[in-house]
């Protein structure tokens, strides 16, 4: 690490030996499409010298004061593993919610207890589960008609598109091998013509309305095969004309030796 980076880090960390104090850091809000998995990043600090003994996540409660309401409690083994704690007892409080449903929408708070006091991060994180009805295909071109050899980039958007999503693409209902929020199609041919849809999970639910692409032949484009065939035809015609002219000239020219040569050529 170079000295500059180190000094910036030290500045960020505050004066050496400063007590980090009680704090929980969450994202402001977190949007997730129903049925997919949400991993909510979270970190926490506490005054030095304390040891964390218990960590809890709860929805819609200021201090996680109701045991039964907790979605995760390190002291309680739950059969329901929908809410999984990916954090630790040191500073990471990341929470994973498997297969979110609409009713998971809530403000979640993280609470931890030490051998001294306990603390709940007051702000919490609002987890918003949307039903994905707003999934759309957006295209880099305004027109659906694109010339052969051209390119187009399709993006799959939804209210949650600012998070990395598991996006799948389809042409005329058949899954394409490309995944990810953007589908880049270049060097277009007629085979690319079709209706494109995207979906936010592999089950093919939450699928967008189709976006249809029409690839048309580009008439203004230089087609070397066509050019070569025209040139060959012209050359052939010129050659035949010359040949005909030559034969005609020889026929009309006097002299027996010419006659003999001609009949030899023909015979
Ligand atoms: C916290 O834990 C999660 C899951 O193990 C990990 O992806 C993340 O990078 C960790 N965050 C920090 C700040 O260490
Ligand atoms: C694409 O969709 C349009 C109507 O939305 C339909 O008329 C057309 O037949 C579809 N094309 C293919 C290849 O399925």
PDB file of C-alpha atoms and ligand atoms in Angstrom:
ATOM      1  CA  UNK A   1       0.000   0.000   0.000  1.00  0.00           C
ATOM      2  CA  UNK A   2       1.459   3.380  -0.912  1.00  0.00           C
ATOM      3  CA  UNK A   3       1.800   6.062   1.798  1.00  0.00           C
ATOM      4  CA  UNK A   4      -0.855   8.266   0.204  1.00  0.00           C
ATOM      5  CA  UNK A   5      -3.518   5.531   0.302  1.00  0.00           C
ATOM      6  CA  UNK A   6      -2.499   4.704   3.838  1.00  0.00           C
ATOM      7  CA  UNK A   7      -2.872   8.295   5.034  1.00  0.00           C
ATOM      8  CA  UNK A   8      -6.287   8.588   3.348  1.00  0.00           C
ATOM      9  CA  UNK A   9      -7.374   5.409   5.090  1.00  0.00           C
ATOM     10  CA  UNK A  10      -6.112   6.724   8.415  1.00  0.00           C
ATOM     11  CA  UNK A  11      -7.997   9.983   7.845  1.00  0.00           C
ATOM     12  CA  UNK A  12     -11.157   8.036   7.076  1.00  0.00           C
ATOM     13  CA  UNK A  13     -10.677   5.891  10.142  1.00  0.00           C
ATOM     14  CA  UNK A  14     -10.247   8.951  12.352  1.00  0.00           C
ATOM     15  CA  UNK A  15      -7.473   9.553  14.869  1.00  0.00           C
ATOM     16  CA  UNK A  16      -5.578   6.418  15.774  1.00  0.00           C
ATOM     17  CA  UNK A  17      -7.043   4.588  18.715  1.00  0.00           C
ATOM     18  CA  UNK A  18     -10.367   6.486  18.523  1.00  0.00           C
ATOM     19  CA  UNK A  19     -13.292   4.592  19.913  1.00  0.00           C
ATOM     20  CA  UNK A  20     -15.425   3.530  16.944  1.00  0.00           C
ATOM     21  CA  UNK A  21     -18.613   3.820  19.012  1.00  0.00           C
ATOM     22  CA  UNK A  22     -21.992   2.237  18.393  1.00  0.00           C
ATOM     23  CA  UNK A  23     -23.021   2.212  14.768  1.00  0.00           C
ATOM     24  CA  UNK A  24     -24.845   0.093  12.186  1.00  0.00           C
ATOM     25  CA  UNK A  25     -24.403   0.895   8.487  1.00  0.00           C
ATOM     26  CA  UNK A  26     -27.191  -0.145   6.086  1.00  0.00           C
ATOM     27  CA  UNK A  27     -28.115   0.888   2.539  1.00  0.00           C
ATOM     28  CA  UNK A  28     -30.982   3.426   2.601  1.00  0.00           C
ATOM     29  CA  UNK A  29     -33.360   1.157   0.804  1.00  0.00           C
ATOM     30  CA  UNK A  30     -33.179  -2.068  -1.050  1.00  0.00           C
ATOM     31  CA  UNK A  31     -35.405  -3.066  -3.933  1.00  0.00           C
ATOM     32  CA  UNK A  32     -35.904  -6.705  -4.834  1.00  0.00           C
ATOM     33  CA  UNK A  33     -38.144  -8.519  -7.296  1.00  0.00           C
ATOM     34  CA  UNK A  34     -40.544 -10.984  -5.724  1.00  0.00           C
ATOM     35  CA  UNK A  35     -39.213 -14.533  -5.921  1.00  0.00           C
ATOM     36  CA  UNK A  36     -35.568 -13.556  -6.103  1.00  0.00           C
ATOM     37  CA  UNK A  37     -32.988 -13.529  -3.333  1.00  0.00           C
ATOM     38  CA  UNK A  38     -31.875 -10.330  -1.600  1.00  0.00           C
ATOM     39  CA  UNK A  39     -28.470  -9.942   0.022  1.00  0.00           C
ATOM     40  CA  UNK A  40     -28.541  -6.838   2.187  1.00  0.00           C
ATOM     41  CA  UNK A  41     -25.068  -5.523   3.001  1.00  0.00           C
ATOM     42  CA  UNK A  42     -24.609  -4.364   6.570  1.00  0.00           C
ATOM     43  CA  UNK A  43     -21.732  -3.562   8.901  1.00  0.00           C
ATOM     44  CA  UNK A  44     -21.525  -2.542  12.550  1.00  0.00           C
ATOM     45  CA  UNK A  45     -19.104  -1.197  15.142  1.00  0.00           C
ATOM     46  CA  UNK A  46     -19.102  -0.963  18.928  1.00  0.00           C
ATOM     47  CA  UNK A  47     -16.806   0.508  21.567  1.00  0.00           C
ATOM     48  CA  UNK A  48     -13.498  -1.307  21.867  1.00  0.00           C
ATOM     49  CA  UNK A  49     -13.068  -4.049  24.395  1.00  0.00           C
ATOM     50  CA  UNK A  50     -16.579  -5.470  24.108  1.00  0.00           C
ATOM     51  CA  UNK A  51     -17.472  -8.873  22.723  1.00  0.00           C
ATOM     52  CA  UNK A  52     -20.633  -9.532  20.739  1.00  0.00           C
ATOM     53  CA  UNK A  53     -22.684 -12.413  22.088  1.00  0.00           C
ATOM     54  CA  UNK A  54     -25.905 -12.208  20.140  1.00  0.00           C
ATOM     55  CA  UNK A  55     -27.102 -10.752  16.827  1.00  0.00           C
ATOM     56  CA  UNK A  56     -30.707 -10.187  15.733  1.00  0.00           C
ATOM     57  CA  UNK A  57     -32.602  -8.887  12.698  1.00  0.00           C
ATOM     58  CA  UNK A  58     -36.199  -7.726  13.094  1.00  0.00           C
ATOM     59  CA  UNK A  59     -38.839  -6.018  10.904  1.00  0.00           C
ATOM     60  CA  UNK A  60     -40.611  -2.745  11.809  1.00  0.00           C
ATOM     61  CA  UNK A  61     -39.540  -2.504  15.462  1.00  0.00           C
ATOM     62  CA  UNK A  62     -37.471   0.324  16.911  1.00  0.00           C
ATOM     63  CA  UNK A  63     -35.354  -1.859  19.238  1.00  0.00           C
ATOM     64  CA  UNK A  64     -36.114  -5.420  18.106  1.00  0.00           C
ATOM     65  CA  UNK A  65     -37.819  -5.692  21.488  1.00  0.00           C
ATOM     66  CA  UNK A  66     -40.204  -8.509  20.591  1.00  0.00           C
ATOM     67  CA  UNK A  67     -38.416 -11.833  20.504  1.00  0.00           C
ATOM     68  CA  UNK A  68     -41.106 -13.581  18.489  1.00  0.00           C
ATOM     69  CA  UNK A  69     -40.968 -10.978  15.745  1.00  0.00           C
ATOM     70  CA  UNK A  70     -37.302 -11.447  14.920  1.00  0.00           C
ATOM     71  CA  UNK A  71     -36.600 -12.882  11.501  1.00  0.00           C
ATOM     72  CA  UNK A  72     -33.143 -13.902  12.652  1.00  0.00           C
ATOM     73  CA  UNK A  73     -31.754 -14.511  16.151  1.00  0.00           C
ATOM     74  CA  UNK A  74     -28.360 -16.126  16.667  1.00  0.00           C
ATOM     75  CA  UNK A  75     -29.579 -17.570  19.968  1.00  0.00           C
ATOM     76  CA  UNK A  76     -32.521 -19.354  18.430  1.00  0.00           C
ATOM     77  CA  UNK A  77     -32.248 -22.169  15.916  1.00  0.00           C
ATOM     78  CA  UNK A  78     -35.125 -21.796  13.495  1.00  0.00           C
ATOM     79  CA  UNK A  79     -36.555 -24.314  11.108  1.00  0.00           C
ATOM     80  CA  UNK A  80     -37.394 -21.479   8.744  1.00  0.00           C
ATOM     81  CA  UNK A  81     -34.148 -20.679   6.947  1.00  0.00           C
ATOM     82  CA  UNK A  82     -35.586 -17.993   4.742  1.00  0.00           C
ATOM     83  CA  UNK A  83     -33.599 -15.282   6.531  1.00  0.00           C
ATOM     84  CA  UNK A  84     -29.935 -16.236   6.672  1.00  0.00           C
ATOM     85  CA  UNK A  85     -27.224 -14.370   8.485  1.00  0.00           C
ATOM     86  CA  UNK A  86     -24.095 -14.106   6.341  1.00  0.00           C
ATOM     87  CA  UNK A  87     -22.348 -11.799   8.806  1.00  0.00           C
ATOM     88  CA  UNK A  88     -20.252 -12.508  11.866  1.00  0.00           C
ATOM     89  CA  UNK A  89     -19.913 -11.380  15.478  1.00  0.00           C
ATOM     90  CA  UNK A  90     -17.178  -8.857  14.679  1.00  0.00           C
ATOM     91  CA  UNK A  91     -18.409  -6.245  12.197  1.00  0.00           C
ATOM     92  CA  UNK A  92     -20.342  -7.810   9.315  1.00  0.00           C
ATOM     93  CA  UNK A  93     -24.135  -8.081   9.658  1.00  0.00           C
ATOM     94  CA  UNK A  94     -25.070  -8.989   6.056  1.00  0.00           C
ATOM     95  CA  UNK A  95     -28.517 -10.588   5.780  1.00  0.00           C
ATOM     96  CA  UNK A  96     -29.801 -12.774   2.979  1.00  0.00           C
ATOM     97  CA  UNK A  97     -33.514 -13.206   2.266  1.00  0.00           C
ATOM     98  CA  UNK A  98     -34.263 -16.265   0.155  1.00  0.00           C
ATOM     99  CA  UNK A  99     -37.167 -16.197  -2.322  1.00  0.00           C
ATOM    100  CA  UNK A 100     -38.668 -12.909  -1.281  1.00  0.00           C
ATOM    101  CA  UNK A 101     -42.438 -12.461  -1.240  1.00  0.00           C
ATOM    102  CA  UNK A 102     -44.451  -9.264  -1.229  1.00  0.00           C
ATOM    103  CA  UNK A 103     -45.091  -9.414   2.527  1.00  0.00           C
ATOM    104  CA  UNK A 104     -41.333  -9.344   3.277  1.00  0.00           C
ATOM    105  CA  UNK A 105     -41.548  -5.626   2.494  1.00  0.00           C
ATOM    106  CA  UNK A 106     -40.551  -3.893   5.750  1.00  0.00           C
ATOM    107  CA  UNK A 107     -37.994  -1.731   7.501  1.00  0.00           C
ATOM    108  CA  UNK A 108     -35.459  -4.178   8.914  1.00  0.00           C
ATOM    109  CA  UNK A 109     -33.136  -3.307  11.775  1.00  0.00           C
ATOM    110  CA  UNK A 110     -30.056  -5.014  13.095  1.00  0.00           C
ATOM    111  CA  UNK A 111     -29.629  -5.439  16.845  1.00  0.00           C
ATOM    112  CA  UNK A 112     -26.635  -6.829  18.699  1.00  0.00           C
ATOM    113  CA  UNK A 113     -25.791  -7.519  22.314  1.00  0.00           C
ATOM    114  CA  UNK A 114     -22.352  -7.486  23.869  1.00  0.00           C
ATOM    115  CA  UNK A 115     -20.960  -8.456  27.262  1.00  0.00           C
ATOM    116  CA  UNK A 116     -21.711  -4.781  28.038  1.00  0.00           C
ATOM    117  CA  UNK A 117     -24.650  -3.016  26.388  1.00  0.00           C
ATOM    118  CA  UNK A 118     -26.746  -3.849  23.389  1.00  0.00           C
ATOM    119  CA  UNK A 119     -27.529  -1.616  20.403  1.00  0.00           C
ATOM    120  CA  UNK A 120     -30.028  -1.384  17.513  1.00  0.00           C
ATOM    121  CA  UNK A 121     -29.091   0.536  14.359  1.00  0.00           C
ATOM    122  CA  UNK A 122     -31.923   3.140  14.383  1.00  0.00           C
ATOM    123  CA  UNK A 123     -32.183   3.902  10.663  1.00  0.00           C
ATOM    124  CA  UNK A 124     -32.787   0.370   9.468  1.00  0.00           C
ATOM    125  CA  UNK A 125     -33.063  -0.607   5.811  1.00  0.00           C
ATOM    126  CA  UNK A 126     -36.301  -0.473   3.875  1.00  0.00           C
ATOM    127  CA  UNK A 127     -36.638  -3.636   1.831  1.00  0.00           C
ATOM    128  CA  UNK A 128     -39.075  -3.177  -1.009  1.00  0.00           C
ATOM    129  CA  UNK A 129     -40.362  -6.292  -2.733  1.00  0.00           C
ATOM    130  CA  UNK A 130     -41.927  -5.521  -6.107  1.00  0.00           C
ATOM    131  CA  UNK A 131     -43.926  -7.960  -8.164  1.00  0.00           C
ATOM    132  CA  UNK A 132     -41.848  -7.317 -11.280  1.00  0.00           C
ATOM    133  CA  UNK A 133     -44.809  -6.277 -13.402  1.00  0.00           C
ATOM    134  CA  UNK A 134     -42.813  -3.352 -14.666  1.00  0.00           C
ATOM    135  CA  UNK A 135     -40.179  -5.475 -16.427  1.00  0.00           C
ATOM    136  CA  UNK A 136     -39.460  -3.933 -19.830  1.00  0.00           C
ATOM    137  CA  UNK A 137     -37.125  -4.362 -22.784  1.00  0.00           C
ATOM    138  CA  UNK A 138     -35.489  -1.098 -23.779  1.00  0.00           C
ATOM    139  CA  UNK A 139     -33.532  -0.779 -26.965  1.00  0.00           C
ATOM    140  CA  UNK A 140     -30.604   1.349 -28.104  1.00  0.00           C
ATOM    141  CA  UNK A 141     -32.399   2.114 -31.374  1.00  0.00           C
ATOM    142  CA  UNK A 142     -35.682   3.972 -31.720  1.00  0.00           C
ATOM    143  CA  UNK A 143     -36.830   1.959 -34.715  1.00  0.00           C
ATOM    144  CA  UNK A 144     -37.533  -1.775 -34.618  1.00  0.00           C
ATOM    145  CA  UNK A 145     -36.216  -2.108 -38.152  1.00  0.00           C
ATOM    146  CA  UNK A 146     -32.430  -2.465 -38.343  1.00  0.00           C
ATOM    147  CA  UNK A 147     -30.269  -3.032 -41.414  1.00  0.00           C
ATOM    148  CA  UNK A 148     -28.250  -6.196 -41.943  1.00  0.00           C
ATOM    149  CA  UNK A 149     -24.801  -5.945 -40.372  1.00  0.00           C
ATOM    150  CA  UNK A 150     -26.048  -3.359 -37.872  1.00  0.00           C
ATOM    151  CA  UNK A 151     -26.212  -3.683 -34.134  1.00  0.00           C
ATOM    152  CA  UNK A 152     -28.605  -3.158 -31.281  1.00  0.00           C
ATOM    153  CA  UNK A 153     -28.325  -3.359 -27.510  1.00  0.00           C
ATOM    154  CA  UNK A 154     -31.360  -4.399 -25.505  1.00  0.00           C
ATOM    155  CA  UNK A 155     -31.599  -3.746 -21.783  1.00  0.00           C
ATOM    156  CA  UNK A 156     -33.951  -5.332 -19.329  1.00  0.00           C
ATOM    157  CA  UNK A 157     -35.240  -2.772 -16.864  1.00  0.00           C
ATOM    158  CA  UNK A 158     -37.522  -2.797 -13.858  1.00  0.00           C
ATOM    159  CA  UNK A 159     -38.012  -0.780 -10.697  1.00  0.00           C
ATOM    160  CA  UNK A 160     -35.137  -2.816  -9.251  1.00  0.00           C
ATOM    161  CA  UNK A 161     -32.753  -2.619 -12.172  1.00  0.00           C
ATOM    162  CA  UNK A 162     -30.129  -0.778 -10.129  1.00  0.00           C
ATOM    163  CA  UNK A 163     -29.290  -4.061  -8.446  1.00  0.00           C
ATOM    164  CA  UNK A 164     -27.553  -6.817 -10.251  1.00  0.00           C
ATOM    165  CA  UNK A 165     -30.225  -9.219 -11.277  1.00  0.00           C
ATOM    166  CA  UNK A 166     -30.372 -12.650 -12.710  1.00  0.00           C
ATOM    167  CA  UNK A 167     -31.649 -11.671 -16.185  1.00  0.00           C
ATOM    168  CA  UNK A 168     -32.567 -14.200 -18.870  1.00  0.00           C
ATOM    169  CA  UNK A 169     -33.248 -13.464 -22.545  1.00  0.00           C
ATOM    170  CA  UNK A 170     -35.534 -15.134 -25.050  1.00  0.00           C
ATOM    171  CA  UNK A 171     -36.074 -14.887 -28.806  1.00  0.00           C
ATOM    172  CA  UNK A 172     -39.530 -16.044 -29.903  1.00  0.00           C
ATOM    173  CA  UNK A 173     -39.839 -17.758 -26.521  1.00  0.00           C
ATOM    174  CA  UNK A 174     -36.587 -19.733 -26.799  1.00  0.00           C
ATOM    175  CA  UNK A 175     -33.936 -19.048 -24.176  1.00  0.00           C
ATOM    176  CA  UNK A 176     -30.728 -17.422 -25.413  1.00  0.00           C
ATOM    177  CA  UNK A 177     -27.370 -18.294 -23.879  1.00  0.00           C
ATOM    178  CA  UNK A 178     -26.665 -14.654 -22.960  1.00  0.00           C
ATOM    179  CA  UNK A 179     -27.578 -13.526 -19.440  1.00  0.00           C
ATOM    180  CA  UNK A 180     -27.256 -10.196 -17.686  1.00  0.00           C
ATOM    181  CA  UNK A 181     -29.111  -6.891 -17.842  1.00  0.00           C
ATOM    182  CA  UNK A 182     -27.915  -6.038 -21.386  1.00  0.00           C
ATOM    183  CA  UNK A 183     -28.116  -8.108 -24.557  1.00  0.00           C
ATOM    184  CA  UNK A 184     -25.773  -6.911 -27.284  1.00  0.00           C
ATOM    185  CA  UNK A 185     -26.591  -8.048 -30.815  1.00  0.00           C
ATOM    186  CA  UNK A 186     -24.115  -7.126 -33.518  1.00  0.00           C
ATOM    187  CA  UNK A 187     -23.482  -8.049 -37.138  1.00  0.00           C
ATOM    188  CA  UNK A 188     -27.215  -8.598 -37.487  1.00  0.00           C
ATOM    189  CA  UNK A 189     -28.571 -11.075 -39.993  1.00  0.00           C
ATOM    190  CA  UNK A 190     -32.088 -12.104 -40.858  1.00  0.00           C
ATOM    191  CA  UNK A 191     -31.797 -14.897 -38.250  1.00  0.00           C
ATOM    192  CA  UNK A 192     -31.874 -12.234 -35.534  1.00  0.00           C
ATOM    193  CA  UNK A 193     -35.350 -11.116 -36.580  1.00  0.00           C
ATOM    194  CA  UNK A 194     -37.879 -12.014 -33.889  1.00  0.00           C
ATOM    195  CA  UNK A 195     -39.625 -11.094 -30.671  1.00  0.00           C
ATOM    196  CA  UNK A 196     -37.306 -10.531 -27.723  1.00  0.00           C
ATOM    197  CA  UNK A 197     -38.340 -10.807 -24.096  1.00  0.00           C
ATOM    198  CA  UNK A 198     -36.411 -10.782 -20.836  1.00  0.00           C
ATOM    199  CA  UNK A 199     -37.214 -12.203 -17.440  1.00  0.00           C
ATOM    200  CA  UNK A 200     -35.806 -11.554 -14.014  1.00  0.00           C
ATOM    201  CA  UNK A 201     -35.492 -15.151 -12.889  1.00  0.00           C
ATOM    202  CA  UNK A 202     -34.788 -18.474 -14.549  1.00  0.00           C
ATOM    203  CA  UNK A 203     -38.357 -19.699 -14.037  1.00  0.00           C
ATOM    204  CA  UNK A 204     -39.396 -17.369 -16.869  1.00  0.00           C
ATOM    205  CA  UNK A 205     -41.915 -15.571 -14.653  1.00  0.00           C
ATOM    206  CA  UNK A 206     -41.843 -11.771 -14.475  1.00  0.00           C
ATOM    207  CA  UNK A 207     -41.337 -11.693 -18.212  1.00  0.00           C
ATOM    208  CA  UNK A 208     -41.391  -8.457 -20.151  1.00  0.00           C
ATOM    209  CA  UNK A 209     -43.641  -7.640 -23.062  1.00  0.00           C
ATOM    210  CA  UNK A 210     -41.993  -8.630 -26.372  1.00  0.00           C
ATOM    211  CA  UNK A 211     -39.848  -6.238 -28.349  1.00  0.00           C
ATOM    212  CA  UNK A 212     -39.761  -7.161 -31.993  1.00  0.00           C
ATOM    213  CA  UNK A 213     -36.689  -6.784 -34.148  1.00  0.00           C
ATOM    214  CA  UNK A 214     -36.807  -6.811 -37.924  1.00  0.00           C
ATOM    215  CA  UNK A 215     -33.502  -7.104 -39.778  1.00  0.00           C
ATOM    216  CA  UNK A 216     -33.736  -5.914 -43.387  1.00  0.00           C
ATOM    217  CA  UNK A 217     -31.314  -6.194 -46.278  1.00  0.00           C
ATOM    218  CA  UNK A 218     -29.286  -3.056 -46.770  1.00  0.00           C
ATOM    219  CA  UNK A 219     -29.657  -2.074 -50.450  1.00  0.00           C
ATOM    220  CA  UNK A 220     -27.060   0.659 -50.283  1.00  0.00           C
ATOM    221  CA  UNK A 221     -24.478  -1.765 -49.018  1.00  0.00           C
ATOM    222  CA  UNK A 222     -21.577  -2.871 -51.259  1.00  0.00           C
ATOM    223  CA  UNK A 223     -22.156  -6.515 -52.094  1.00  0.00           C
ATOM    224  CA  UNK A 224     -18.909  -7.905 -53.541  1.00  0.00           C
ATOM    225  CA  UNK A 225     -20.480 -11.201 -54.616  1.00  0.00           C
ATOM    226  CA  UNK A 226     -23.040  -9.375 -56.740  1.00  0.00           C
ATOM    227  CA  UNK A 227     -20.326  -7.076 -58.158  1.00  0.00           C
ATOM    228  CA  UNK A 228     -18.048  -9.984 -59.076  1.00  0.00           C
ATOM    229  CA  UNK A 229     -20.859 -11.823 -60.838  1.00  0.00           C
ATOM    230  CA  UNK A 230     -21.812  -8.706 -62.852  1.00  0.00           C
ATOM    231  CA  UNK A 231     -18.176  -8.102 -63.853  1.00  0.00           C
ATOM    232  CA  UNK A 232     -17.768 -11.755 -64.918  1.00  0.00           C
ATOM    233  CA  UNK A 233     -20.943 -11.585 -67.020  1.00  0.00           C
ATOM    234  CA  UNK A 234     -19.830  -8.370 -68.744  1.00  0.00           C
ATOM    235  CA  UNK A 235     -16.371  -9.815 -69.484  1.00  0.00           C
ATOM    236  CA  UNK A 236     -17.949 -12.976 -70.883  1.00  0.00           C
ATOM    237  CA  UNK A 237     -20.278 -10.966 -73.129  1.00  0.00           C
ATOM    238  CA  UNK A 238     -17.366  -8.852 -74.418  1.00  0.00           C
ATOM    239  CA  UNK A 239     -15.318 -11.999 -75.060  1.00  0.00           C
ATOM    240  CA  UNK A 240     -18.179 -13.653 -76.989  1.00  0.00           C
ATOM    241  CA  UNK A 241     -18.706 -10.511 -79.038  1.00  0.00           C
ATOM    242  CA  UNK A 242     -14.999 -10.397 -79.914  1.00  0.00           C
ATOM    243  CA  UNK A 243     -15.035 -14.073 -80.811  1.00  0.00           C
ATOM    244  CA  UNK A 244     -18.086 -13.626 -83.040  1.00  0.00           C
ATOM    245  CA  UNK A 245     -16.455 -10.614 -84.687  1.00  0.00           C
ATOM    246  CA  UNK A 246     -13.266 -12.609 -85.297  1.00  0.00           C
ATOM    247  CA  UNK A 247     -15.134 -15.531 -86.829  1.00  0.00           C
ATOM    248  CA  UNK A 248     -17.133 -13.205 -89.009  1.00  0.00           C
ATOM    249  CA  UNK A 249     -13.974 -11.364 -90.162  1.00  0.00           C
ATOM    250  CA  UNK A 250     -12.256 -14.657 -91.026  1.00  0.00           C
ATOM    251  CA  UNK A 251     -15.256 -15.955 -92.897  1.00  0.00           C
ATOM    252  CA  UNK A 252     -15.556 -12.888 -95.087  1.00  0.00           C
ATOM    253  CA  UNK A 253     -11.808 -12.663 -95.697  1.00  0.00           C
ATOM    254  CA  UNK A 254     -10.619 -14.210 -99.059  1.00  0.00           C
ATOM    255  CA  UNK A 255      -7.911 -16.884 -99.408  1.00  0.00           C
ATOM    256  CA  UNK A 256      -8.039 -20.707 -99.326  1.00  0.00           C
ATOM    257  CA  UNK A 257      -5.623 -21.111 -96.411  1.00  0.00           C
ATOM    258  CA  UNK A 258      -8.097 -19.148 -94.298  1.00  0.00           C
ATOM    259  CA  UNK A 259     -10.876 -21.440 -95.364  1.00  0.00           C
ATOM    260  CA  UNK A 260      -8.842 -24.488 -94.383  1.00  0.00           C
ATOM    261  CA  UNK A 261      -7.886 -23.087 -90.979  1.00  0.00           C
ATOM    262  CA  UNK A 262     -11.453 -22.125 -90.307  1.00  0.00           C
ATOM    263  CA  UNK A 263     -12.842 -25.575 -91.170  1.00  0.00           C
ATOM    264  CA  UNK A 264     -10.105 -27.166 -89.027  1.00  0.00           C
ATOM    265  CA  UNK A 265     -11.115 -25.007 -86.079  1.00  0.00           C
ATOM    266  CA  UNK A 266     -14.788 -25.811 -86.565  1.00  0.00           C
ATOM    267  CA  UNK A 267     -14.245 -29.534 -87.283  1.00  0.00           C
TER     268      UNK A 267
HETATM  269  C1  LIG B   1     -19.787  -9.456   4.755  1.00  0.00           C
HETATM  270  O1  LIG B   1     -20.121 -10.792   4.458  1.00  0.00           O
HETATM  271  C2  LIG B   1     -20.630 -11.001   3.159  1.00  0.00           C
HETATM  272  C3  LIG B   1     -21.055 -12.444   3.060  1.00  0.00           C
HETATM  273  O2  LIG B   1     -20.099 -13.338   3.520  1.00  0.00           O
HETATM  274  C4  LIG B   1     -19.558 -10.641   2.156  1.00  0.00           C
HETATM  275  O3  LIG B   1     -20.045 -10.829   0.838  1.00  0.00           O
HETATM  276  C5  LIG B   1     -19.173  -9.192   2.354  1.00  0.00           C
HETATM  277  O4  LIG B   1     -18.128  -8.849   1.481  1.00  0.00           O
HETATM  278  C6  LIG B   1     -18.741  -8.929   3.792  1.00  0.00           C
HETATM  279  N1  LIG B   1     -18.554  -7.497   3.959  1.00  0.00           N
HETATM  280  C7  LIG B   1     -17.454  -6.970   4.494  1.00  0.00           C
HETATM  281  C8  LIG B   1     -17.432  -5.481   4.607  1.00  0.00           C
HETATM  282  O5  LIG B   1     -16.516  -7.664   4.881  1.00  0.00           O
HETATM  283  C1  LIG B   2     -43.868 -11.302 -32.978  1.00  0.00           C
HETATM  284  O1  LIG B   2     -44.999 -10.676 -32.399  1.00  0.00           O
HETATM  285  C2  LIG B   2     -45.927 -10.156 -33.333  1.00  0.00           C
HETATM  286  C3  LIG B   2     -47.039  -9.491 -32.579  1.00  0.00           C
HETATM  287  O2  LIG B   2     -46.616  -8.994 -31.379  1.00  0.00           O
HETATM  288  C4  LIG B   2     -46.454 -11.280 -34.193  1.00  0.00           C
HETATM  289  O3  LIG B   2     -47.313 -10.753 -35.171  1.00  0.00           O
HETATM  290  C5  LIG B   2     -45.304 -11.995 -34.858  1.00  0.00           C
HETATM  291  O4  LIG B   2     -45.785 -13.110 -35.577  1.00  0.00           O
HETATM  292  C6  LIG B   2     -44.298 -12.458 -33.825  1.00  0.00           C
HETATM  293  N1  LIG B   2     -43.160 -13.049 -34.528  1.00  0.00           N
HETATM  294  C7  LIG B   2     -42.660 -14.229 -34.230  1.00  0.00           C
HETATM  295  C8  LIG B   2     -41.512 -14.691 -35.051  1.00  0.00           C
HETATM  296  O5  LIG B   2     -43.122 -14.924 -33.338  1.00  0.00           O
END
